[in-house]
Short mmCIF file of C-alpha atoms in Angstrom, two decimals:
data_model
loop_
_atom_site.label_atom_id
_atom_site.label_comp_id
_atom_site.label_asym_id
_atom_site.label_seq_id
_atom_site.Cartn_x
_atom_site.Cartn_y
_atom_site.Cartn_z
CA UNK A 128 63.61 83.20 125.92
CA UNK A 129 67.14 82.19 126.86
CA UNK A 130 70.27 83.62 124.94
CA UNK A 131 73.63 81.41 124.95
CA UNK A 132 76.48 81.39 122.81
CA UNK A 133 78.32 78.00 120.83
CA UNK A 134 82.16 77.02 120.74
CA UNK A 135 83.74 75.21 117.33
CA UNK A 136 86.80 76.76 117.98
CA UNK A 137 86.97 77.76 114.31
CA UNK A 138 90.92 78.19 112.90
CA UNK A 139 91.59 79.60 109.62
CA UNK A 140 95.05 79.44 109.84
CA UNK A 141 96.18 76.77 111.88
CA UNK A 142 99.28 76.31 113.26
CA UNK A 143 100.38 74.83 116.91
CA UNK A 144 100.52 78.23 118.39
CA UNK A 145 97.35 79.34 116.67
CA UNK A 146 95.45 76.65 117.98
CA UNK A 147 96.15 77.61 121.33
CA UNK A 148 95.29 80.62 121.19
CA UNK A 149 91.85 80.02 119.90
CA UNK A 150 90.94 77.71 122.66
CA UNK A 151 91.84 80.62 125.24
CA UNK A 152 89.94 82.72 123.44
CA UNK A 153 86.99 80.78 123.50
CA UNK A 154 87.36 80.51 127.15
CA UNK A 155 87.80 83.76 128.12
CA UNK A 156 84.61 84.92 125.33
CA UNK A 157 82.45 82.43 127.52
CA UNK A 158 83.94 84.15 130.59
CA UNK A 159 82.74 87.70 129.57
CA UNK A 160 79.37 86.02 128.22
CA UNK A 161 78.78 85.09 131.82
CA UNK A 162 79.58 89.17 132.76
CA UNK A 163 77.28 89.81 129.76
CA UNK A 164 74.20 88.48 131.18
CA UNK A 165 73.66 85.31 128.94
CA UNK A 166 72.34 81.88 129.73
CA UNK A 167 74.19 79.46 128.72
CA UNK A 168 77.63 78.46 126.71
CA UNK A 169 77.56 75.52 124.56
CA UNK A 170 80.83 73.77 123.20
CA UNK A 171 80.44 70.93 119.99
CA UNK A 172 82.86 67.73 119.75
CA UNK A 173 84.35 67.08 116.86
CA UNK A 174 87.19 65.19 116.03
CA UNK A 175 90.27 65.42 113.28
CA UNK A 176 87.62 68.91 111.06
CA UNK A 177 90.91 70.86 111.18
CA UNK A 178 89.75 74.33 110.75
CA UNK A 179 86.14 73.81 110.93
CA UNK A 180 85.71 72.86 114.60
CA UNK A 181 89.35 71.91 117.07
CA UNK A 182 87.39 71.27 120.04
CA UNK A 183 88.19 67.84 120.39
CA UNK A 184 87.55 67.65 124.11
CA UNK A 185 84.47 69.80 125.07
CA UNK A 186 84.14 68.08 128.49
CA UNK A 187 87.51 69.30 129.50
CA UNK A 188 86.95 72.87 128.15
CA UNK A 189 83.51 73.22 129.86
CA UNK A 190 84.81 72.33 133.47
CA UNK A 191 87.67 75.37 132.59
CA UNK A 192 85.12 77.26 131.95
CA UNK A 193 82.73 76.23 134.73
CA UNK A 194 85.75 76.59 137.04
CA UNK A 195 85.99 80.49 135.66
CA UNK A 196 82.14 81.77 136.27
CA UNK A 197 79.56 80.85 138.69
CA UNK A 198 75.70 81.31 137.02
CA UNK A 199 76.04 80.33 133.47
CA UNK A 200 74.84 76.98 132.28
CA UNK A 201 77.82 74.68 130.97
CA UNK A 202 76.11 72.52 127.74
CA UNK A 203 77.43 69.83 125.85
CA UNK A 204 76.52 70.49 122.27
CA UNK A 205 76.64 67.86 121.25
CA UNK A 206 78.65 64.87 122.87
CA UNK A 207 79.34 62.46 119.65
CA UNK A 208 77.49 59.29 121.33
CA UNK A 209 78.19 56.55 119.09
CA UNK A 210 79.94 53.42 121.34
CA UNK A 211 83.07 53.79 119.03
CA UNK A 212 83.96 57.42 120.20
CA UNK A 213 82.62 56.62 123.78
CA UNK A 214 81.23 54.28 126.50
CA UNK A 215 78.18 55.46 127.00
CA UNK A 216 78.72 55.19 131.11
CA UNK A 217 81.93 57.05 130.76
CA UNK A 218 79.67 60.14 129.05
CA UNK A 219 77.57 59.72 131.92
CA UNK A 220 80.04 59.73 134.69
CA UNK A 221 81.88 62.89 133.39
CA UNK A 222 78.62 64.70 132.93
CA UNK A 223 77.68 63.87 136.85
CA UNK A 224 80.99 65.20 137.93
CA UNK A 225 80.76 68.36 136.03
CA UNK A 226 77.74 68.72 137.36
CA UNK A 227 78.74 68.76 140.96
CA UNK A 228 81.39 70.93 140.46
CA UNK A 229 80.07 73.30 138.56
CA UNK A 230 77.15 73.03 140.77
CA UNK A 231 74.25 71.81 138.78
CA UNK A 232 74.94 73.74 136.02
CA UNK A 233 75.32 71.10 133.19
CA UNK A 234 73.18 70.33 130.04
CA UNK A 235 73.89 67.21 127.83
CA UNK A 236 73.43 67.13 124.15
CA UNK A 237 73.85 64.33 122.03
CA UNK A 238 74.75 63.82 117.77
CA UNK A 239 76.16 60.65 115.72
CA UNK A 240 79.47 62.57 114.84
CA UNK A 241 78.64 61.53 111.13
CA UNK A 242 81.51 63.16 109.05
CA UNK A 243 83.52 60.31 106.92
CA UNK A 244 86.57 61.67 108.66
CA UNK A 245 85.66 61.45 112.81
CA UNK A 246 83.95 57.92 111.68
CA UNK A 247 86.95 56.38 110.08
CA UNK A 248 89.26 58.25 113.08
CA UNK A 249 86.97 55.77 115.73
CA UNK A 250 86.16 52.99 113.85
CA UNK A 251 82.92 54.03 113.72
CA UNK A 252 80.02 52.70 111.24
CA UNK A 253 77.16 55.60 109.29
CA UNK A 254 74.90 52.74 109.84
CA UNK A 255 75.45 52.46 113.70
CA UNK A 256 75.25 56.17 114.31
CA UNK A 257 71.33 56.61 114.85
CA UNK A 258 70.90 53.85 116.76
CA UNK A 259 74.06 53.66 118.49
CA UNK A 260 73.18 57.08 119.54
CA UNK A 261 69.55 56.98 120.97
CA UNK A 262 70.64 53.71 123.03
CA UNK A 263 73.61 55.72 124.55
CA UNK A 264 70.63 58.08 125.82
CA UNK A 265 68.82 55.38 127.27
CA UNK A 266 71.51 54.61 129.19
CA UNK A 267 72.58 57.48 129.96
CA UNK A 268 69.53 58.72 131.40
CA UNK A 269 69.11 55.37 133.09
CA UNK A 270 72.69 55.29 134.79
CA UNK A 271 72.09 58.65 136.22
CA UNK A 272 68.03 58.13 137.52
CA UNK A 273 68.98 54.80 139.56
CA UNK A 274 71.30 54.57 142.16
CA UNK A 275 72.33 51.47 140.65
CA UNK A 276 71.57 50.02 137.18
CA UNK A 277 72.01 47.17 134.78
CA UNK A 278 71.51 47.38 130.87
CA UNK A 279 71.56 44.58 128.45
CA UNK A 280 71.15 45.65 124.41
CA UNK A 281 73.66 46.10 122.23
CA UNK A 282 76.18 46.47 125.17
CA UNK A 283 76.32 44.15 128.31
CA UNK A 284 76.49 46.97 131.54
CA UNK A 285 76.28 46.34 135.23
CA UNK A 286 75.14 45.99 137.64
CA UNK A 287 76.36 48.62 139.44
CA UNK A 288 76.16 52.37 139.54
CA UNK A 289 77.59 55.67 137.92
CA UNK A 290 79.46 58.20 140.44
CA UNK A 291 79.33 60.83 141.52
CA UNK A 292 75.09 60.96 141.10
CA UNK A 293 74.51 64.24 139.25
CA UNK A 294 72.94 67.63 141.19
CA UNK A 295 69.83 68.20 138.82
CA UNK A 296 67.02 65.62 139.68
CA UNK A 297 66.17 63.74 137.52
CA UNK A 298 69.51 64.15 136.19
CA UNK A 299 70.83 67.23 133.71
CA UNK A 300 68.45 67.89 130.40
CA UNK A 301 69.03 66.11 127.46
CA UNK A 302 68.96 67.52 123.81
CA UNK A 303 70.37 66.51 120.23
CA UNK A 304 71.40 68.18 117.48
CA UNK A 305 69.33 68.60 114.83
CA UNK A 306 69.45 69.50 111.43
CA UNK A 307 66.89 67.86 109.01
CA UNK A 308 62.81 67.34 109.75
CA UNK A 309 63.69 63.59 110.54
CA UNK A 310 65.60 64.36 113.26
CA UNK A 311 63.47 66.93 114.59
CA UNK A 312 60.99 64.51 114.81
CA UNK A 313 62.92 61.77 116.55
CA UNK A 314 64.07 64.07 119.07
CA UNK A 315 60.22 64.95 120.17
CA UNK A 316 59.81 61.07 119.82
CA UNK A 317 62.42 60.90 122.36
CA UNK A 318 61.71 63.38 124.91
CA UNK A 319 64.81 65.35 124.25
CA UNK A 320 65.43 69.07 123.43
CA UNK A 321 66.22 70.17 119.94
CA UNK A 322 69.61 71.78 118.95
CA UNK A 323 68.44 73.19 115.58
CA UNK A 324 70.40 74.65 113.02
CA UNK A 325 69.12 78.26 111.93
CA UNK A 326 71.73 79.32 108.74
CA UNK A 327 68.70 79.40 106.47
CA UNK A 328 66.95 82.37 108.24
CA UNK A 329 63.66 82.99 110.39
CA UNK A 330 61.11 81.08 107.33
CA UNK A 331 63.25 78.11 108.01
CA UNK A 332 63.36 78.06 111.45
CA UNK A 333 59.73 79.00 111.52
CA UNK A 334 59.13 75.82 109.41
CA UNK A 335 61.40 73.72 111.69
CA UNK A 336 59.53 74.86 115.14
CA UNK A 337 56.32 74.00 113.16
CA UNK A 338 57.58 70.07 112.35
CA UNK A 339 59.02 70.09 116.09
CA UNK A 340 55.88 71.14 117.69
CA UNK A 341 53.00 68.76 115.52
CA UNK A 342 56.13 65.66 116.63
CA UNK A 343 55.11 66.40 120.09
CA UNK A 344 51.61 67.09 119.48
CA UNK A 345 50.75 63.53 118.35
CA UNK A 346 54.06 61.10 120.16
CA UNK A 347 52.32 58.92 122.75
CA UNK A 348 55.80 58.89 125.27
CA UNK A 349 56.40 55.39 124.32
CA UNK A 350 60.00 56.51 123.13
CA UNK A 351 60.67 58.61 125.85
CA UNK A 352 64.55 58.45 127.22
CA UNK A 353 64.07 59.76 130.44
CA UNK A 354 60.93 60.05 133.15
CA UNK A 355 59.88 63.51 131.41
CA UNK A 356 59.99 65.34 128.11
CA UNK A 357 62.63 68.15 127.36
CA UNK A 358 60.80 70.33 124.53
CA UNK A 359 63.50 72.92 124.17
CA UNK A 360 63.86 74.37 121.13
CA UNK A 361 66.87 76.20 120.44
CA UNK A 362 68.41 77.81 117.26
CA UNK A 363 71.37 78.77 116.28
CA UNK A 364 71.92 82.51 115.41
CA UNK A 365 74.93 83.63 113.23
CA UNK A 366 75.95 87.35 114.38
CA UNK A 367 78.32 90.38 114.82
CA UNK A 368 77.41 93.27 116.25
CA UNK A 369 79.01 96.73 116.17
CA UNK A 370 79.00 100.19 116.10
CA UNK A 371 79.83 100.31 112.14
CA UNK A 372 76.92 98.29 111.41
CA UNK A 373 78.37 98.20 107.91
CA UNK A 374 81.93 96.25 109.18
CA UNK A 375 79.96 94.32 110.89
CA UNK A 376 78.04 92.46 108.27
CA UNK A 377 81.04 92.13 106.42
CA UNK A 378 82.80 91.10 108.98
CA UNK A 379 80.05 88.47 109.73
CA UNK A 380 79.60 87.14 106.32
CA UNK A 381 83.18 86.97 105.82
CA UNK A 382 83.08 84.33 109.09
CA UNK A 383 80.22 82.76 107.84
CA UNK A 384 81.68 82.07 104.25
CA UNK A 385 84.68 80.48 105.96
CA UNK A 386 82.42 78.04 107.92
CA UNK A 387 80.24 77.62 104.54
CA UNK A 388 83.36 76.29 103.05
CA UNK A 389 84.31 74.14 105.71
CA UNK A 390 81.16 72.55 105.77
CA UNK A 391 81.21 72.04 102.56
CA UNK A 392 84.80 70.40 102.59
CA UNK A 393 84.30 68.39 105.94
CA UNK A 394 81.13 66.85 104.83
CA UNK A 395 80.79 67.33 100.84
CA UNK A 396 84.24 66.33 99.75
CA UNK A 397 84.50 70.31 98.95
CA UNK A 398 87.87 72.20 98.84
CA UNK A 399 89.43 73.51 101.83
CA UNK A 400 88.46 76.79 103.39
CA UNK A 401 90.31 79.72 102.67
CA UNK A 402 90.12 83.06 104.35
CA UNK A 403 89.35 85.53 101.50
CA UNK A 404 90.22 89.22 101.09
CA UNK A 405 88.41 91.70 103.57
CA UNK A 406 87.04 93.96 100.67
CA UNK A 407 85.38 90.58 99.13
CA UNK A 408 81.84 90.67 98.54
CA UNK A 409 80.95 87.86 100.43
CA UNK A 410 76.86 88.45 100.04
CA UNK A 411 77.39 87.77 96.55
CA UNK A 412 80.37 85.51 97.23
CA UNK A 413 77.91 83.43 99.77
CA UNK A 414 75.08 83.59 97.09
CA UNK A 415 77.40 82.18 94.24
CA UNK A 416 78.47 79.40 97.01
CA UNK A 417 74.66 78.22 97.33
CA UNK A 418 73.92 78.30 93.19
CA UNK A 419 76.49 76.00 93.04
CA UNK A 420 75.69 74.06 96.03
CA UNK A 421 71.94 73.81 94.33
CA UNK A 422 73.28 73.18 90.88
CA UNK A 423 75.08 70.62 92.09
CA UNK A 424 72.59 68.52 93.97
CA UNK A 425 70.42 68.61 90.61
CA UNK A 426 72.81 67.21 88.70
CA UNK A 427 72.90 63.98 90.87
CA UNK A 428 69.17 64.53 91.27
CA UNK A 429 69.35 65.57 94.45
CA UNK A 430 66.78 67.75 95.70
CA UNK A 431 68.10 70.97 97.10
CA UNK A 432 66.36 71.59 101.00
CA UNK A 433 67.50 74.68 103.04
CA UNK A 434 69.52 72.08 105.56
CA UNK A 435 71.96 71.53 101.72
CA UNK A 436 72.04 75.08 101.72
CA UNK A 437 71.50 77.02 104.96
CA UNK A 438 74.57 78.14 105.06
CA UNK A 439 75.52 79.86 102.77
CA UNK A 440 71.82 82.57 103.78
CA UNK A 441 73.66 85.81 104.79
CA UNK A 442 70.07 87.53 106.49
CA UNK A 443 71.32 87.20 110.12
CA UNK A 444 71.79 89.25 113.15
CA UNK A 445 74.61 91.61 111.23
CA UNK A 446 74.72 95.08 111.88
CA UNK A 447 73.88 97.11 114.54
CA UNK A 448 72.43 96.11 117.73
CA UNK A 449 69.27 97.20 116.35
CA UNK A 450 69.38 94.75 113.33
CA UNK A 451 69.83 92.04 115.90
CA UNK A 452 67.00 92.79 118.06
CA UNK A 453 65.10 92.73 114.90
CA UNK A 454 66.47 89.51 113.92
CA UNK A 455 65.38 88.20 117.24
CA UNK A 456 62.11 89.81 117.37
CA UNK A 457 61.56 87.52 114.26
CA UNK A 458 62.41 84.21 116.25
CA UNK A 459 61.01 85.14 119.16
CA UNK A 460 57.22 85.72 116.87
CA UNK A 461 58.31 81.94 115.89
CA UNK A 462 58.11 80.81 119.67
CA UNK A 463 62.31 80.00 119.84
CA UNK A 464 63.00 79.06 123.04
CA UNK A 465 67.02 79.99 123.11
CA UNK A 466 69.00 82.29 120.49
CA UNK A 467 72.01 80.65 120.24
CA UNK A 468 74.58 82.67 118.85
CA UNK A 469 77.21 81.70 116.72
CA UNK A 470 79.96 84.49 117.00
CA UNK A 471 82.98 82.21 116.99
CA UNK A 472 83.71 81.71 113.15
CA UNK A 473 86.91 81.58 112.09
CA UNK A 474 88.03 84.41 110.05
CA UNK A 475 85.92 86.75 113.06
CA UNK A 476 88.85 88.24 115.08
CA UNK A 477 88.98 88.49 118.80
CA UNK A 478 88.33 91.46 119.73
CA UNK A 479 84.96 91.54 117.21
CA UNK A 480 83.98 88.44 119.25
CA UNK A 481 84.19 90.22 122.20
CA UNK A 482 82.99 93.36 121.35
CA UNK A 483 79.68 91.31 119.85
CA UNK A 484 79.20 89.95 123.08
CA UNK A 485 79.58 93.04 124.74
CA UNK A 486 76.87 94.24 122.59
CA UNK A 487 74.24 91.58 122.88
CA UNK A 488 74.65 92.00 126.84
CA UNK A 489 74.09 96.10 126.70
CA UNK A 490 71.62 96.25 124.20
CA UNK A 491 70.18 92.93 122.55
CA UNK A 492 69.41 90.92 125.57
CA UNK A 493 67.75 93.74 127.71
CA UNK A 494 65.75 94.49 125.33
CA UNK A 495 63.85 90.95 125.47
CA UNK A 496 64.19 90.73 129.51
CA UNK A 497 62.24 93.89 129.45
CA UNK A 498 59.66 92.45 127.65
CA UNK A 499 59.42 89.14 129.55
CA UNK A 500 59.42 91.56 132.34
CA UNK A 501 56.56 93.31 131.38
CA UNK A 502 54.60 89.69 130.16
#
């Protein structure tokens, strides 16, 4: 089981000054995550979510961070694929040269960037975004596996050839981010790693891993993107960890309320997020969020699925470093393949980021190389 850590670069309060300080806080929290003994760092792109996510330009924040450590694993999660935010080839020659420099280090995710707001900042439209987006894999994964290449679909390319070639053979692993059973399934289709949400706890994710794993079980590789399947399966794991086990979950649900809200504003028309006052009860506060959430979807007769309401579940790896091993014990029963935390949310200060990290690398993450050690 690998353990890696993702970047929104989360801003509750934004301001000009603010906002650059959060970006070189991410960097240096990916910095001590490499001193920390995890994996791999993953950074999202999205585009014009102020306060939900201001990492606009992941590729340029992953080679500062490549340029700062040496072993971890530098992942794109996800690179918004649809032709309106980027030619395909240019993803493709970026990722190559990361990969050289950072010395085959790189992992490439992809997602449709769906929001209203990034797709009316690009010109992009919800009806191109699936297919737009499994086509840029295609060639993606065929610009980097032939020296030179021609493709001829919904975009006219070549010949000719993508440099610098990348380091990893094939080429660096593919994934995609996914958040609902249909995507799940599409990304077995496709040979590609999943990027899966976990805000609704370990029955969810167990339930997820179950739909991932009977895709694969019956695809035939006809859909395949690439010469081999990726069946990664990595989850997303909300978490603070400290001493005061007690500050720490409220410290942790206060973050995760924040990024309920933005969620809810950037993609359900909700109201801004607001950073609420530390003695809140934000269990009950996050509890309250989902009734709503639920009543809501009923009254446009909308079922209500744990991807609606994920996240507003507060059971996560809060507490001590003992509650997270036993948060991770429960993922790693459901056969996870990568804990990704989620420690960056925006009303979590610095130094609780850090000191989080510090724990997971002391006392959460030995604990599982011991027993794939002793396996």
């Amino acid at each position: 089981m690998k353990f890696s850590m993702i970047f929104e670069a989360q801003l509750a309060d934004p301001t000009p000054e603010r906002e650059r300080r959060v970006i070189h806080d991410c960097v240096e929290q990916a910095v001590h995550a490499e001193e920390m003994g995890f994996d791999r760092i993953w950074a999202v792109e999205h585009h014009s979510l102020t306060q939900y996510a201001h990492m606009s330009a992941s590729e340029i924040f992953l080679t500062w961070v490549a340029a700062r450590t040496s072993r971890i694993r530098i992942g794109h999660g996800v690179v918004t694929l649809p032709f309106g935010y980027q030619h395909p080839v240019r993803v493709a020659e970026r990722a190559a040269m990361l990969d050289v420099l950072s010395g085959g280090r790189v992992n490439l995710g992809a997602g449709r960037g769906a929001t209203t707001q990034e797709m009316a900042m690009f010109g992009v439209r919800p009806e191109d975004t699936y297919p737009q987006m499994e086509e840029a894999l295609r060639i993606v994964s065929n610009a980097w596996r032939n020296e030179t290449f021609e493709w001829h679909g919904s975009l006219d390319i070549g010949p000719g050839a993508v440099l610098p070639r990348p380091v990893q053979a094939p080429h660096p692993p593919l994934f995609m981010a996914c958040s609902k059973h249909d995507t799940l399934r599409l990304a077995a289709e496709l040979g590609v790693g999943a990027l899966v949400l976990g805000f609704a706890g370990a029955d969810d994710v167990r339930t997820m891993r179950e739909v991932y794993d009977e895709a694969i079980a019956v695809r035939t590789g006809e859909r395949f993107v690439s010469d081999a399947a990726n069946d990664h399966f990595s989850v997303l794991c909300p978490t603070v960890v400290l001493d005061d086990g007690a500050a720490a979950h409220r410290i942790g649900t206060r973050g995760q309320r924040f990024f309920a809200e933005a969620i809810a504003h950037w993609y359900g028309n909700g109201p801004a997020p607001t950073v609420h006052d530390e003695h809140d009860d934000h269990v009950a506060a996050l509890a309250q969020g989902r009734e709503e959430l639920v009543a809501k979807l009923h009254e446009a007769s909308i079922p209500a699925r744990p991807v609606d309401t994920g996240t507003y579940h507060a059971r996560h790896a809060y507490g001590t470093a003992e509650d997270a091993v036993a948060y991770v014990e429960q993922l790693r029963e459901i056969g996870v393949d990568e804990v990704m935390c989620l420690i960056q949310m925006g009303a979590v200060p610095q130094e609780v980021c850090l000191e989080t990290i510090r724990h997971w690398g002391e006392r959460v993450i030995p604990h599982f190389r011991a027993l794939q050690a002793r396996a």
